């Protein structure tokens, strides 16, 4: 495995991937890790409750403008020319898909105008 400039965080996140055959859906433990990633790592730019910061807010209403494929692609590859990084060194395609589904259906922020 090629690790450019490995950090403790990178190793901690990659370790479970290395020992696991990639399942279609991340197991419960991985889902918990991905949730932590979403609110802490993604949250460092998008806000801990995804209300926005350096990066824009990520309400479900907005996330549902994307297909789940487009959203997972965006998460894996980032948005070139912006501060939005790609995450494919840290997460698998299944992980990205799970995050996309989570962003569309299961985050605390439903919309920016009303019930969140
Ligand atoms: C270093 C800061 C940073 C981090 C960390 C980050 N993002 Fe972003 N993200 C951005 C910025 C800035 C944009 C807006 C880019 C633009 O101008 O289009 C963005 C855009 C997005 C968009 C598109 C928003 C829209 O309204 O269309 C999604 C979805 C997204 N990020 C998800 C994530 C997820 C999921 C993670 C964690 C796996 C993450 N981001 C981590 C900075 C970040």
Short mmCIF file of N, CA, C and O and ligand atoms in Angstrom, two decimals:
data_model
loop_
_atom_site.label_atom_id
_atom_site.label_comp_id
_atom_site.label_asym_id
_atom_site.label_seq_id
_atom_site.Cartn_x
_atom_site.Cartn_y
_atom_site.Cartn_z
N UNK A 1 0.85 -1.19 0.00
CA UNK A 1 0.00 0.00 0.00
C UNK A 1 0.88 1.24 0.00
O UNK A 1 1.86 1.31 0.73
N UNK A 2 0.59 2.21 -0.81
CA UNK A 2 1.41 3.42 -0.86
C UNK A 2 0.79 4.50 -0.02
O UNK A 2 -0.33 4.92 -0.28
N UNK A 3 1.51 4.93 0.98
CA UNK A 3 0.99 5.99 1.82
C UNK A 3 1.86 7.22 1.68
O UNK A 3 2.99 7.24 2.15
N UNK A 4 1.37 8.23 0.98
CA UNK A 4 2.15 9.48 0.94
C UNK A 4 2.08 10.09 2.32
O UNK A 4 1.00 10.13 2.88
N UNK A 5 3.18 10.51 2.89
CA UNK A 5 3.18 11.18 4.19
C UNK A 5 2.15 10.64 5.16
O UNK A 5 1.18 11.29 5.47
N UNK A 6 2.33 9.41 5.64
CA UNK A 6 1.32 8.86 6.55
C UNK A 6 1.27 9.62 7.87
O UNK A 6 2.29 10.06 8.37
N UNK A 7 0.10 9.80 8.37
CA UNK A 7 -0.07 10.43 9.67
C UNK A 7 -0.76 9.43 10.56
O UNK A 7 -1.28 8.43 10.08
N UNK A 8 -0.79 9.69 11.85
CA UNK A 8 -1.49 8.79 12.77
C UNK A 8 -2.95 8.65 12.37
O UNK A 8 -3.50 7.57 12.36
N UNK A 9 -3.56 9.77 12.01
CA UNK A 9 -4.97 9.75 11.64
C UNK A 9 -5.19 8.85 10.43
O UNK A 9 -6.08 8.02 10.40
N UNK A 10 -4.34 9.02 9.44
CA UNK A 10 -4.46 8.23 8.22
C UNK A 10 -4.35 6.75 8.54
O UNK A 10 -5.16 5.93 8.10
N UNK A 11 -3.36 6.39 9.35
CA UNK A 11 -3.18 4.98 9.71
C UNK A 11 -4.39 4.46 10.48
O UNK A 11 -4.87 3.37 10.20
N UNK A 12 -4.87 5.24 11.41
CA UNK A 12 -6.00 4.80 12.22
C UNK A 12 -7.22 4.55 11.33
O UNK A 12 -7.96 3.60 11.52
N UNK A 13 -7.40 5.40 10.32
CA UNK A 13 -8.57 5.25 9.45
C UNK A 13 -8.39 4.12 8.44
O UNK A 13 -9.34 3.47 8.05
N UNK A 14 -7.15 3.89 8.02
CA UNK A 14 -6.90 2.87 7.00
C UNK A 14 -6.84 1.47 7.58
O UNK A 14 -7.17 0.51 6.89
N UNK A 15 -6.42 1.35 8.84
CA UNK A 15 -6.23 0.03 9.43
C UNK A 15 -7.44 -0.89 9.24
O UNK A 15 -7.29 -2.01 8.79
N UNK A 16 -8.66 -0.41 9.56
CA UNK A 16 -9.80 -1.31 9.40
C UNK A 16 -10.03 -1.72 7.94
O UNK A 16 -10.49 -2.81 7.67
N UNK A 17 -9.68 -0.85 7.00
CA UNK A 17 -9.88 -1.16 5.58
C UNK A 17 -8.94 -2.27 5.13
O UNK A 17 -9.29 -3.12 4.33
N UNK A 18 -7.71 -2.25 5.66
CA UNK A 18 -6.69 -3.18 5.21
C UNK A 18 -7.04 -4.62 5.58
O UNK A 18 -6.73 -5.54 4.85
N UNK A 19 -7.67 -4.82 6.72
CA UNK A 19 -7.95 -6.18 7.17
C UNK A 19 -9.31 -6.70 6.71
O UNK A 19 -9.64 -7.85 6.90
N UNK A 20 -10.11 -5.85 6.07
CA UNK A 20 -11.46 -6.22 5.71
C UNK A 20 -11.59 -6.42 4.21
O UNK A 20 -11.11 -5.62 3.45
N UNK A 21 -12.24 -7.49 3.77
CA UNK A 21 -12.63 -7.56 2.38
C UNK A 21 -13.72 -6.51 2.24
O UNK A 21 -14.58 -6.38 3.10
N UNK A 22 -13.70 -5.71 1.16
CA UNK A 22 -14.64 -4.61 1.06
C UNK A 22 -16.08 -5.11 0.94
O UNK A 22 -16.44 -5.76 -0.03
N UNK A 23 -16.88 -4.82 1.94
CA UNK A 23 -18.29 -5.22 1.88
C UNK A 23 -19.10 -4.22 1.07
O UNK A 23 -18.64 -3.11 0.81
N UNK A 24 -20.29 -4.58 0.67
CA UNK A 24 -21.16 -3.67 -0.08
C UNK A 24 -21.58 -2.49 0.76
O UNK A 24 -21.62 -1.37 0.31
N UNK A 25 -21.90 -2.76 2.02
CA UNK A 25 -22.28 -1.70 2.95
C UNK A 25 -21.32 -1.78 4.12
O UNK A 25 -21.04 -2.88 4.60
N UNK A 26 -20.78 -0.63 4.55
CA UNK A 26 -19.85 -0.67 5.69
C UNK A 26 -20.54 -1.30 6.91
O UNK A 26 -21.73 -1.07 7.11
N UNK A 27 -19.79 -2.08 7.68
CA UNK A 27 -20.40 -2.68 8.87
C UNK A 27 -20.65 -1.61 9.93
O UNK A 27 -20.24 -0.46 9.77
N UNK A 28 -21.32 -2.00 11.00
CA UNK A 28 -21.78 -1.03 12.00
C UNK A 28 -20.62 -0.22 12.58
O UNK A 28 -20.72 0.98 12.77
N UNK A 29 -19.49 -0.92 12.80
CA UNK A 29 -18.34 -0.24 13.38
C UNK A 29 -17.81 0.83 12.41
O UNK A 29 -17.51 1.96 12.80
N UNK A 30 -17.71 0.46 11.13
CA UNK A 30 -17.23 1.41 10.12
C UNK A 30 -18.23 2.56 9.96
O UNK A 30 -17.83 3.70 9.77
N UNK A 31 -19.51 2.26 10.05
CA UNK A 31 -20.51 3.33 9.95
C UNK A 31 -20.31 4.34 11.07
O UNK A 31 -20.42 5.55 10.85
N UNK A 32 -19.99 3.85 12.27
CA UNK A 32 -19.75 4.75 13.39
C UNK A 32 -18.51 5.61 13.12
O UNK A 32 -18.50 6.81 13.37
N UNK A 33 -17.47 4.98 12.52
CA UNK A 33 -16.26 5.74 12.17
C UNK A 33 -16.57 6.80 11.11
O UNK A 33 -16.06 7.93 11.17
N UNK A 34 -17.39 6.42 10.14
CA UNK A 34 -17.72 7.36 9.07
C UNK A 34 -18.55 8.52 9.60
O UNK A 34 -18.39 9.67 9.16
N UNK A 35 -19.41 8.23 10.57
CA UNK A 35 -20.20 9.29 11.16
C UNK A 35 -19.29 10.28 11.89
O UNK A 35 -19.46 11.49 11.79
N UNK A 36 -18.28 9.74 12.60
CA UNK A 36 -17.31 10.60 13.27
C UNK A 36 -16.56 11.43 12.25
O UNK A 36 -16.37 12.64 12.42
N UNK A 37 -16.14 10.78 11.15
CA UNK A 37 -15.45 11.50 10.06
C UNK A 37 -16.32 12.64 9.55
O UNK A 37 -15.86 13.77 9.39
N UNK A 38 -17.60 12.35 9.32
CA UNK A 38 -18.51 13.35 8.75
C UNK A 38 -18.63 14.58 9.64
O UNK A 38 -18.48 15.70 9.18
N UNK A 39 -18.88 14.35 10.94
CA UNK A 39 -19.13 15.51 11.79
C UNK A 39 -17.85 16.17 12.27
O UNK A 39 -17.85 17.36 12.56
N UNK A 40 -16.73 15.42 12.34
CA UNK A 40 -15.48 16.06 12.78
C UNK A 40 -14.63 16.54 11.62
O UNK A 40 -14.29 17.72 11.54
N UNK A 41 -14.29 15.64 10.69
CA UNK A 41 -13.39 16.02 9.59
C UNK A 41 -14.12 16.89 8.57
O UNK A 41 -13.68 18.00 8.25
N UNK A 42 -15.23 16.40 8.04
CA UNK A 42 -16.02 17.23 7.12
C UNK A 42 -16.51 18.45 7.89
O UNK A 42 -16.52 19.56 7.38
N UNK A 43 -16.88 18.22 9.17
CA UNK A 43 -17.40 19.30 10.00
C UNK A 43 -16.41 20.41 10.25
O UNK A 43 -16.79 21.53 10.53
N UNK A 44 -15.09 20.09 10.13
CA UNK A 44 -14.11 21.15 10.36
C UNK A 44 -14.26 22.25 9.32
O UNK A 44 -13.91 23.39 9.56
N UNK A 45 -14.78 21.94 8.15
CA UNK A 45 -15.05 22.97 7.14
C UNK A 45 -16.54 23.28 7.01
O UNK A 45 -16.93 24.42 6.81
N UNK A 46 -17.36 22.23 7.09
CA UNK A 46 -18.80 22.41 6.83
C UNK A 46 -19.59 22.69 8.10
O UNK A 46 -20.81 22.83 8.04
N UNK A 47 -18.89 22.75 9.25
CA UNK A 47 -19.56 22.99 10.53
C UNK A 47 -19.92 21.67 11.19
O UNK A 47 -20.30 20.73 10.50
N UNK A 48 -19.80 21.60 12.52
CA UNK A 48 -20.06 20.35 13.25
C UNK A 48 -21.50 19.88 13.08
O UNK A 48 -21.79 18.70 13.22
N UNK A 49 -22.43 20.77 12.80
CA UNK A 49 -23.80 20.34 12.53
C UNK A 49 -24.11 20.54 11.04
O UNK A 49 -25.26 20.61 10.64
N UNK A 50 -23.05 20.68 10.24
CA UNK A 50 -23.15 20.81 8.77
C UNK A 50 -23.85 22.09 8.33
O UNK A 50 -24.37 22.18 7.23
N UNK A 51 -23.86 23.10 9.22
CA UNK A 51 -24.51 24.35 8.89
C UNK A 51 -23.64 25.29 8.07
O UNK A 51 -24.04 26.40 7.73
N UNK A 52 -22.41 24.86 7.81
CA UNK A 52 -21.55 25.70 6.99
C UNK A 52 -20.49 26.40 7.80
O UNK A 52 -20.64 26.61 9.00
N UNK A 53 -19.39 26.72 7.13
CA UNK A 53 -18.25 27.38 7.75
C UNK A 53 -17.40 27.84 6.58
O UNK A 53 -17.88 28.57 5.72
N UNK A 54 -16.17 27.32 6.48
CA UNK A 54 -15.37 27.55 5.28
C UNK A 54 -16.09 26.93 4.07
O UNK A 54 -16.16 27.51 3.00
N UNK A 55 -16.62 25.73 4.26
CA UNK A 55 -17.43 25.08 3.22
C UNK A 55 -18.89 25.40 3.47
O UNK A 55 -19.27 25.80 4.56
N UNK A 56 -19.73 25.23 2.43
CA UNK A 56 -21.15 25.55 2.57
C UNK A 56 -21.89 24.59 3.49
O UNK A 56 -21.40 23.50 3.77
N UNK A 57 -23.06 24.98 3.94
CA UNK A 57 -23.95 24.10 4.71
C UNK A 57 -24.34 22.92 3.83
O UNK A 57 -24.39 23.04 2.60
N UNK A 58 -24.61 21.76 4.45
CA UNK A 58 -24.95 20.55 3.69
C UNK A 58 -26.32 20.01 4.13
O UNK A 58 -26.43 18.89 4.61
N UNK A 59 -27.37 20.82 3.97
CA UNK A 59 -28.69 20.33 4.39
C UNK A 59 -29.19 19.22 3.46
O UNK A 59 -28.82 19.18 2.28
N UNK A 60 -30.03 18.34 4.00
CA UNK A 60 -30.57 17.24 3.19
C UNK A 60 -31.27 17.75 1.93
O UNK A 60 -31.14 17.15 0.86
N UNK A 61 -32.00 18.88 2.04
CA UNK A 61 -32.73 19.39 0.88
C UNK A 61 -31.76 19.67 -0.27
O UNK A 61 -32.02 19.33 -1.42
N UNK A 62 -30.62 20.26 0.06
CA UNK A 62 -29.61 20.56 -0.96
C UNK A 62 -28.93 19.26 -1.45
O UNK A 62 -28.70 19.07 -2.64
N UNK A 63 -28.61 18.35 -0.54
CA UNK A 63 -27.91 17.11 -0.90
C UNK A 63 -28.75 16.23 -1.83
O UNK A 63 -28.23 15.46 -2.61
N UNK A 64 -30.08 16.40 -1.75
CA UNK A 64 -30.95 15.60 -2.61
C UNK A 64 -31.06 16.15 -4.03
O UNK A 64 -31.72 15.56 -4.87
N UNK A 65 -30.38 17.27 -4.30
CA UNK A 65 -30.26 17.73 -5.69
C UNK A 65 -29.27 16.86 -6.46
O UNK A 65 -29.23 16.88 -7.68
N UNK A 66 -28.44 16.13 -5.74
CA UNK A 66 -27.47 15.23 -6.37
C UNK A 66 -28.04 13.82 -6.43
O UNK A 66 -28.83 13.44 -5.57
N UNK A 67 -27.59 13.02 -7.40
CA UNK A 67 -27.84 11.58 -7.31
C UNK A 67 -26.83 11.05 -6.29
O UNK A 67 -25.81 11.72 -6.02
N UNK A 68 -27.09 9.86 -5.75
CA UNK A 68 -26.18 9.29 -4.77
C UNK A 68 -24.82 9.02 -5.43
O UNK A 68 -23.76 9.19 -4.81
N UNK A 69 -24.83 8.70 -6.73
CA UNK A 69 -23.57 8.46 -7.46
C UNK A 69 -22.77 9.77 -7.56
O UNK A 69 -21.56 9.78 -7.35
N UNK A 70 -23.43 10.85 -7.93
CA UNK A 70 -22.74 12.13 -8.09
C UNK A 70 -22.17 12.60 -6.75
O UNK A 70 -21.04 13.09 -6.68
N UNK A 71 -22.95 12.39 -5.70
CA UNK A 71 -22.52 12.84 -4.38
C UNK A 71 -21.33 12.01 -3.89
O UNK A 71 -20.36 12.56 -3.36
N UNK A 72 -21.38 10.69 -4.10
CA UNK A 72 -20.22 9.90 -3.65
C UNK A 72 -18.99 10.21 -4.49
O UNK A 72 -17.87 10.22 -3.98
N UNK A 73 -19.17 10.49 -5.78
CA UNK A 73 -18.05 10.87 -6.63
C UNK A 73 -17.43 12.17 -6.12
O UNK A 73 -16.21 12.31 -6.01
N UNK A 74 -18.29 13.13 -5.79
CA UNK A 74 -17.81 14.42 -5.28
C UNK A 74 -17.01 14.21 -3.99
O UNK A 74 -15.96 14.82 -3.80
N UNK A 75 -17.50 13.33 -3.11
CA UNK A 75 -16.80 13.09 -1.84
C UNK A 75 -15.45 12.41 -2.09
O UNK A 75 -14.44 12.78 -1.50
N UNK A 76 -15.42 11.45 -3.00
CA UNK A 76 -14.16 10.73 -3.28
C UNK A 76 -13.13 11.62 -3.97
O UNK A 76 -11.94 11.51 -3.70
N UNK A 77 -13.59 12.47 -4.88
CA UNK A 77 -12.65 13.22 -5.73
C UNK A 77 -12.54 14.70 -5.40
O UNK A 77 -11.68 15.38 -5.94
N UNK A 78 -13.42 15.20 -4.54
CA UNK A 78 -13.36 16.61 -4.19
C UNK A 78 -13.87 17.49 -5.33
O UNK A 78 -14.40 16.99 -6.33
N UNK A 79 -13.73 18.80 -5.16
CA UNK A 79 -14.13 19.74 -6.21
C UNK A 79 -12.87 20.50 -6.62
O UNK A 79 -12.38 21.35 -5.89
N UNK A 80 -12.32 20.12 -7.80
CA UNK A 80 -11.05 20.72 -8.24
C UNK A 80 -11.13 22.25 -8.26
O UNK A 80 -12.16 22.81 -8.61
N UNK A 81 -10.05 22.87 -7.84
CA UNK A 81 -10.00 24.33 -7.87
C UNK A 81 -10.64 24.97 -6.66
O UNK A 81 -10.71 26.18 -6.57
N UNK A 82 -11.15 24.14 -5.72
CA UNK A 82 -11.73 24.69 -4.50
C UNK A 82 -11.04 24.05 -3.30
O UNK A 82 -10.21 23.16 -3.45
N UNK A 83 -11.44 24.47 -2.10
CA UNK A 83 -10.86 23.90 -0.87
C UNK A 83 -11.44 22.53 -0.56
O UNK A 83 -11.00 21.86 0.36
N UNK A 84 -12.45 22.08 -1.32
CA UNK A 84 -13.07 20.77 -1.05
C UNK A 84 -12.14 19.65 -1.51
O UNK A 84 -11.91 19.47 -2.70
N UNK A 85 -11.56 18.91 -0.53
CA UNK A 85 -10.60 17.86 -0.89
C UNK A 85 -11.29 16.57 -1.29
O UNK A 85 -12.45 16.36 -0.97
N UNK A 86 -10.58 15.70 -2.01
CA UNK A 86 -11.07 14.35 -2.28
C UNK A 86 -10.68 13.45 -1.12
O UNK A 86 -9.65 13.66 -0.49
N UNK A 87 -11.48 12.40 -0.86
CA UNK A 87 -11.28 11.58 0.34
C UNK A 87 -10.90 10.15 0.00
O UNK A 87 -10.94 9.28 0.85
N UNK A 88 -10.52 9.89 -1.27
CA UNK A 88 -10.36 8.49 -1.65
C UNK A 88 -9.16 7.79 -1.02
O UNK A 88 -9.11 6.58 -1.00
N UNK A 89 -8.21 8.57 -0.47
CA UNK A 89 -7.11 7.92 0.26
C UNK A 89 -7.59 7.34 1.59
O UNK A 89 -6.96 6.46 2.15
N UNK A 90 -8.70 7.87 2.08
CA UNK A 90 -9.17 7.47 3.42
C UNK A 90 -10.40 6.58 3.41
O UNK A 90 -10.64 5.87 4.37
N UNK A 91 -11.21 6.67 2.36
CA UNK A 91 -12.46 5.91 2.39
C UNK A 91 -12.67 5.16 1.08
O UNK A 91 -12.18 5.57 0.03
N UNK A 92 -13.41 4.06 1.16
CA UNK A 92 -13.70 3.24 -0.02
C UNK A 92 -14.91 3.80 -0.76
O UNK A 92 -15.58 4.71 -0.27
N UNK A 93 -15.22 3.23 -1.93
CA UNK A 93 -16.41 3.67 -2.66
C UNK A 93 -17.68 3.38 -1.86
O UNK A 93 -18.63 4.17 -1.87
N UNK A 94 -17.69 2.22 -1.18
CA UNK A 94 -18.87 1.89 -0.36
C UNK A 94 -19.03 2.90 0.77
O UNK A 94 -20.13 3.30 1.09
N UNK A 95 -17.87 3.28 1.36
CA UNK A 95 -17.91 4.28 2.43
C UNK A 95 -18.50 5.60 1.91
O UNK A 95 -19.33 6.23 2.56
N UNK A 96 -18.04 6.01 0.73
CA UNK A 96 -18.49 7.29 0.16
C UNK A 96 -19.99 7.23 -0.14
O UNK A 96 -20.72 8.20 0.09
N UNK A 97 -20.43 6.09 -0.63
CA UNK A 97 -21.84 5.90 -0.92
C UNK A 97 -22.67 5.98 0.36
O UNK A 97 -23.75 6.57 0.39
N UNK A 98 -22.13 5.38 1.42
CA UNK A 98 -22.84 5.42 2.70
C UNK A 98 -22.93 6.86 3.19
O UNK A 98 -23.98 7.32 3.66
N UNK A 99 -21.82 7.62 3.07
CA UNK A 99 -21.83 9.02 3.49
C UNK A 99 -22.83 9.82 2.67
O UNK A 99 -23.56 10.66 3.19
N UNK A 100 -22.87 9.56 1.36
CA UNK A 100 -23.79 10.28 0.48
C UNK A 100 -25.23 10.01 0.91
O UNK A 100 -26.04 10.93 1.05
N UNK A 101 -25.53 8.73 1.16
CA UNK A 101 -26.87 8.35 1.60
C UNK A 101 -27.21 9.02 2.94
O UNK A 101 -28.31 9.52 3.14
N UNK A 102 -26.20 9.04 3.82
CA UNK A 102 -26.38 9.66 5.13
C UNK A 102 -26.68 11.16 4.97
O UNK A 102 -27.58 11.70 5.61
N UNK A 103 -25.92 11.82 4.10
CA UNK A 103 -26.13 13.26 3.87
C UNK A 103 -27.52 13.54 3.29
O UNK A 103 -28.11 14.58 3.55
N UNK A 104 -28.03 12.60 2.50
CA UNK A 104 -29.33 12.82 1.86
C UNK A 104 -30.50 12.52 2.79
O UNK A 104 -31.56 13.10 2.64
N UNK A 105 -30.30 11.60 3.74
CA UNK A 105 -31.44 11.11 4.49
C UNK A 105 -31.34 11.17 6.00
O UNK A 105 -32.34 11.02 6.69
N UNK A 106 -30.15 11.36 6.55
CA UNK A 106 -30.00 11.07 7.97
C UNK A 106 -29.08 12.04 8.71
O UNK A 106 -28.34 11.62 9.57
N UNK A 107 -29.11 13.32 8.37
CA UNK A 107 -28.31 14.28 9.13
C UNK A 107 -29.27 15.20 9.88
O UNK A 107 -30.45 15.26 9.56
N UNK A 108 -28.75 15.92 10.90
CA UNK A 108 -29.64 16.77 11.69
C UNK A 108 -30.19 17.96 10.92
O UNK A 108 -31.19 18.54 11.30
N UNK A 109 -29.53 18.31 9.82
CA UNK A 109 -29.91 19.53 9.10
C UNK A 109 -30.75 19.18 7.87
O UNK A 109 -30.25 18.73 6.86
N UNK A 110 -32.07 19.36 7.98
CA UNK A 110 -32.94 18.99 6.86
C UNK A 110 -32.99 20.07 5.79
O UNK A 110 -32.98 19.78 4.60
N UNK A 111 -33.08 21.32 6.22
CA UNK A 111 -33.09 22.40 5.25
C UNK A 111 -32.61 23.66 5.95
O UNK A 111 -32.47 23.69 7.16
N UNK A 112 -32.34 24.69 5.17
CA UNK A 112 -31.87 25.93 5.80
C UNK A 112 -33.03 26.86 6.12
O UNK A 112 -32.87 27.84 6.81
N UNK A 113 -34.22 26.54 5.60
CA UNK A 113 -35.36 27.39 5.93
C UNK A 113 -36.44 26.61 6.64
O UNK A 113 -37.41 26.20 6.06
N UNK A 114 -36.22 26.35 7.91
CA UNK A 114 -37.29 25.74 8.65
C UNK A 114 -36.81 24.62 9.52
O UNK A 114 -35.87 24.79 10.28
N UNK A 115 -37.43 23.48 9.37
CA UNK A 115 -37.24 22.38 10.32
C UNK A 115 -35.87 21.73 10.17
O UNK A 115 -35.67 20.92 9.32
N UNK A 116 -34.93 22.14 10.98
CA UNK A 116 -33.65 21.42 11.06
C UNK A 116 -33.38 21.19 12.51
O UNK A 116 -33.02 20.42 13.11
C1 LIG B 1 -10.78 21.77 3.86
C2 LIG B 1 -12.17 22.09 3.94
C3 LIG B 1 -13.19 21.01 3.57
C4 LIG B 1 -13.31 19.75 4.09
C5 LIG B 1 -12.44 19.09 5.16
C6 LIG B 1 -14.47 19.15 3.44
N1 LIG B 1 -15.01 20.03 2.57
FE1 LIG B 1 -16.67 19.70 1.42
N2 LIG B 1 -16.45 21.56 0.57
C7 LIG B 1 -15.51 22.49 0.93
C8 LIG B 1 -15.69 23.68 0.13
C9 LIG B 1 -14.86 24.95 0.22
C10 LIG B 1 -16.78 23.41 -0.73
C11 LIG B 1 -17.39 24.36 -1.77
C12 LIG B 1 -16.60 24.21 -3.05
C13 LIG B 1 -17.17 25.12 -4.11
O1 LIG B 1 -16.84 26.30 -4.09
O2 LIG B 1 -17.94 24.60 -4.94
C14 LIG B 1 -17.24 22.07 -0.42
C15 LIG B 1 -18.30 21.47 -1.04
C16 LIG B 1 -18.85 20.26 -0.66
C17 LIG B 1 -20.07 19.68 -1.19
C18 LIG B 1 -20.96 20.31 -2.26
C19 LIG B 1 -21.91 21.27 -1.53
C20 LIG B 1 -22.99 21.82 -2.40
O3 LIG B 1 -23.75 22.67 -1.89
O4 LIG B 1 -23.11 21.43 -3.57
C21 LIG B 1 -20.29 18.51 -0.55
C22 LIG B 1 -21.45 17.55 -0.73
C23 LIG B 1 -19.19 18.34 0.39
N3 LIG B 1 -18.33 19.42 0.30
C24 LIG B 1 -19.08 17.26 1.24
C25 LIG B 1 -17.99 17.05 2.08
C26 LIG B 1 -17.81 15.84 2.84
C27 LIG B 1 -18.78 14.66 2.89
C28 LIG B 1 -16.62 15.98 3.50
C29 LIG B 1 -15.92 14.97 4.40
C30 LIG B 1 -15.75 13.64 3.85
C31 LIG B 1 -16.09 17.30 3.17
N4 LIG B 1 -16.95 17.92 2.30
C32 LIG B 1 -14.93 17.86 3.70
C33 LIG B 1 -14.52 22.34 1.90
C34 LIG B 1 -14.28 21.18 2.62
#
